Amino acid sequence: MMTHEPATASLTGGVALLERATNYALGCLHLVTPHALSNSTPCHGWDLRTLLRHMEASLTALLEAVEIGHVDLDPFEDVGDPTVDPVGIDPTETLRDRACRLLGAWVNADGDSAGRGAGHGTISIAGCSLATSIVTGAGALELAVHGWDIAQACGRHRPIPRSLAEEMFQLAPLFVTDADRPARFSPSVHVSPLADPGDRLIAFLGRHLG
């Protein structure tokens, strides 16, 4: 049975949690080939190309959060048509570059006392102020799970690292509720309570294990 205490502890992980999730997702990007971009993903109705563009938008939002303390809600506003790659642009390289910028910005903000961007301790999303730990926790959850989605789309089994999955599994109910189903997430999938934390996390988010 999940309690709020482990979730709270995971939230206090903040930037370190986001860094671990980002590194896992970056590792999954190495599996992507040009031929795989049209493959279907565990995200209903999305091929791999669309998923990568969505992740680019998510990283852009997290950069906005740390750099200006504000996040826009239109996921594709700055990345154009999510089904088409700009000519000559490798979507995986774009993601890697943006992820490196993201981690550098959040690490600097985490140790910055100047009070700029994330240094304020809150992020404005559609006029609502959220603690930076909430924003980094939500970002970590999304990047970790989408990293798993990438591996699945490439036909590879690359589990979320156990320690990371355990923390993400504690956080997930804070960010995904019944109100999010079935619009944003499919109904949760039953798995044994003795299953690995990564499998339980994936199942909770409506993804089938195989």
Coordinates of C-alpha atoms in Angstrom, one line a residue:
M1 CA 0.0 0.0 0.0
M2 CA 1.3 3.4 -1.0
T3 CA 1.6 6.3 1.5
H4 CA 2.3 10.0 1.1
E5 CA 5.6 9.7 3.0
P6 CA 7.6 7.9 0.3
A7 CA 6.1 10.2 -2.4
T8 CA 7.1 13.3 -0.4
A9 CA 10.6 11.9 0.0
S10 CA 10.8 11.4 -3.8
L11 CA 9.6 14.9 -4.4
T12 CA 12.4 16.3 -2.3
G13 CA 14.8 14.6 -4.7
G14 CA 13.9 17.4 -7.1
V15 CA 16.7 18.0 -9.7
A16 CA 18.5 14.8 -8.9
L17 CA 15.4 12.8 -9.7
L18 CA 15.0 14.7 -12.9
E19 CA 18.6 14.1 -13.8
R20 CA 18.3 10.3 -13.3
A21 CA 15.1 10.1 -15.4
T22 CA 16.7 12.2 -18.2
N23 CA 19.8 10.0 -18.3
Y24 CA 17.6 6.9 -18.6
A25 CA 15.6 8.5 -21.5
L26 CA 18.8 9.5 -23.2
G27 CA 20.1 6.0 -23.0
C28 CA 16.9 4.8 -24.7
L29 CA 17.4 7.3 -27.5
H30 CA 20.5 5.3 -28.6
L31 CA 18.1 2.6 -29.8
V32 CA 16.3 4.8 -32.3
T33 CA 17.1 4.4 -36.0
P34 CA 15.6 6.3 -38.9
H35 CA 13.6 3.2 -39.9
A36 CA 12.0 3.0 -36.4
L37 CA 10.5 6.5 -36.6
S38 CA 7.3 5.3 -38.1
N39 CA 6.9 2.4 -35.6
S40 CA 3.9 2.5 -33.2
T41 CA 4.5 3.3 -29.5
P42 CA 2.6 2.4 -26.3
C43 CA 1.2 5.9 -26.5
H44 CA -2.2 5.4 -28.2
G45 CA -2.2 6.8 -31.7
W46 CA 1.4 8.0 -31.7
D47 CA 4.2 6.7 -33.8
L48 CA 7.8 7.1 -32.6
R49 CA 8.4 10.3 -34.5
T50 CA 5.4 12.0 -32.8
L51 CA 6.5 10.8 -29.4
L52 CA 10.0 12.3 -29.9
R53 CA 8.4 15.6 -30.9
H54 CA 6.2 15.5 -27.8
M55 CA 9.3 14.9 -25.7
E56 CA 11.0 17.8 -27.3
A57 CA 8.0 20.0 -26.3
S58 CA 8.2 18.7 -22.8
L59 CA 11.9 19.5 -22.5
T60 CA 11.2 23.0 -23.9
A61 CA 8.6 23.5 -21.2
L62 CA 11.0 22.3 -18.4
L63 CA 13.6 24.7 -19.8
E64 CA 11.0 27.6 -19.7
A65 CA 10.3 26.6 -16.1
V66 CA 13.9 26.9 -14.9
E67 CA 14.9 29.9 -17.1
I68 CA 11.8 32.2 -16.8
G69 CA 9.7 30.6 -14.1
H70 CA 6.7 30.2 -16.5
V71 CA 5.4 27.3 -18.6
D72 CA 3.1 27.5 -21.7
L73 CA 0.6 24.7 -22.0
D74 CA 0.5 24.2 -25.8
P75 CA 2.7 21.1 -26.2
F76 CA 3.5 21.7 -29.9
E77 CA 3.6 25.5 -30.0
D78 CA 7.3 25.7 -30.5
V79 CA 8.0 22.5 -32.4
G80 CA 5.7 22.8 -35.4
D81 CA 3.9 19.8 -36.9
P82 CA 4.7 16.8 -34.6
T83 CA 4.4 14.4 -37.5
V84 CA 7.1 16.0 -39.7
D85 CA 10.8 16.4 -39.0
P86 CA 12.5 19.5 -40.3
V87 CA 14.7 18.7 -43.3
G88 CA 18.1 17.4 -42.3
I89 CA 17.3 17.4 -38.6
D90 CA 17.8 14.3 -36.5
P91 CA 15.1 14.4 -33.8
T92 CA 17.2 12.3 -31.5
E93 CA 20.1 14.8 -31.7
T94 CA 17.7 17.6 -31.0
L95 CA 16.4 15.8 -27.9
R96 CA 20.0 15.1 -26.7
D97 CA 21.0 18.7 -27.0
R98 CA 17.9 20.0 -25.3
A99 CA 18.3 17.5 -22.5
C100 CA 21.8 18.6 -21.8
R101 CA 20.7 22.2 -21.7
L102 CA 17.9 21.2 -19.4
L103 CA 20.1 19.4 -16.9
G104 CA 22.7 22.2 -16.9
A105 CA 20.0 24.9 -16.3
W106 CA 18.3 23.0 -13.5
V107 CA 21.6 22.1 -11.7
N108 CA 22.7 25.7 -11.9
A109 CA 19.3 27.0 -10.6
D110 CA 19.4 24.4 -7.8
G111 CA 22.5 26.0 -6.4
D112 CA 21.7 29.6 -7.3
S113 CA 20.6 31.9 -4.6
A114 CA 19.8 34.8 -6.9
G115 CA 16.1 34.0 -7.0
R116 CA 15.9 33.9 -10.8
G117 CA 13.6 31.4 -12.6
A118 CA 13.3 28.2 -10.6
G119 CA 15.3 30.0 -7.8
H120 CA 12.0 31.5 -6.7
G121 CA 10.9 28.0 -5.5
T122 CA 7.7 28.1 -7.6
I123 CA 6.8 27.8 -11.3
S124 CA 3.8 29.5 -12.9
I125 CA 1.7 27.2 -15.1
A126 CA -1.4 28.8 -16.6
G127 CA -1.4 31.3 -13.8
C128 CA -1.1 28.7 -11.0
S129 CA 2.0 28.6 -8.9
L130 CA 3.5 25.2 -8.3
A131 CA 6.5 24.2 -6.2
T132 CA 9.6 23.5 -8.3
S133 CA 9.7 20.0 -6.7
I134 CA 6.3 19.3 -8.3
V135 CA 7.5 20.4 -11.7
T136 CA 10.7 18.4 -11.6
G137 CA 8.8 15.4 -10.3
A138 CA 6.3 15.5 -13.1
G139 CA 9.1 16.0 -15.6
A140 CA 11.0 13.1 -14.3
L141 CA 8.0 10.8 -14.4
E142 CA 7.2 11.8 -18.0
L143 CA 10.8 11.4 -19.3
A144 CA 11.3 8.0 -17.6
V145 CA 8.1 6.5 -18.9
H146 CA 8.6 7.9 -22.4
G147 CA 12.1 6.5 -22.4
W148 CA 10.5 3.1 -21.8
D149 CA 8.0 3.9 -24.6
I150 CA 10.9 4.6 -27.0
A151 CA 12.6 1.3 -26.2
Q152 CA 9.3 -0.6 -26.8
A153 CA 8.8 1.2 -30.1
C154 CA 12.3 0.0 -31.1
G155 CA 11.5 -3.6 -30.2
R156 CA 13.9 -3.6 -27.2
H157 CA 13.3 -4.4 -23.5
R158 CA 15.1 -1.7 -21.5
P159 CA 13.5 -1.6 -18.0
I160 CA 13.5 1.6 -15.9
P161 CA 16.2 1.2 -13.3
R162 CA 14.8 -0.3 -10.2
S163 CA 15.6 2.5 -7.7
L164 CA 14.3 5.1 -10.1
A165 CA 11.1 3.1 -10.8
E166 CA 10.5 2.7 -7.1
E167 CA 10.5 6.5 -6.6
M168 CA 8.4 7.1 -9.8
F169 CA 5.9 4.5 -8.6
Q170 CA 5.4 6.4 -5.4
L171 CA 5.0 9.7 -7.2
A172 CA 2.7 8.5 -10.0
P173 CA -0.6 8.7 -8.1
L174 CA 0.1 12.4 -7.3
F175 CA 0.2 13.2 -11.0
V176 CA -2.2 10.7 -12.6
T177 CA -5.6 10.3 -11.1
D178 CA -8.9 8.8 -12.2
A179 CA -9.8 12.2 -13.8
D180 CA -6.9 11.6 -16.2
R181 CA -8.4 8.4 -17.5
P182 CA -9.1 7.5 -20.3
A183 CA -8.3 10.9 -21.9
R184 CA -4.6 11.3 -21.0
F185 CA -3.9 7.8 -19.7
S186 CA -5.5 4.4 -20.4
P187 CA -7.0 2.5 -17.4
S188 CA -4.3 0.9 -15.3
V189 CA -3.3 -2.7 -16.1
H190 CA -3.4 -5.4 -13.5
V191 CA 0.0 -6.9 -12.5
S192 CA 1.1 -8.8 -9.4
P193 CA 2.0 -6.7 -6.4
L194 CA 5.2 -8.7 -6.3
A195 CA 6.2 -7.5 -9.8
D196 CA 9.2 -5.3 -10.3
P197 CA 8.6 -1.6 -9.5
G198 CA 9.2 -0.7 -13.2
D199 CA 6.5 -3.2 -14.3
R200 CA 4.1 -1.8 -11.7
L201 CA 4.8 1.7 -12.8
I202 CA 4.2 1.0 -16.4
A203 CA 1.0 -0.9 -15.7
F204 CA -0.3 1.9 -13.4
L205 CA 0.1 4.3 -16.4
G206 CA -2.0 2.0 -18.6
R207 CA 0.8 0.3 -20.6
H208 CA 0.9 -3.4 -21.3
L209 CA 4.1 -5.2 -20.6
G210 CA 4.2 -7.4 -23.6

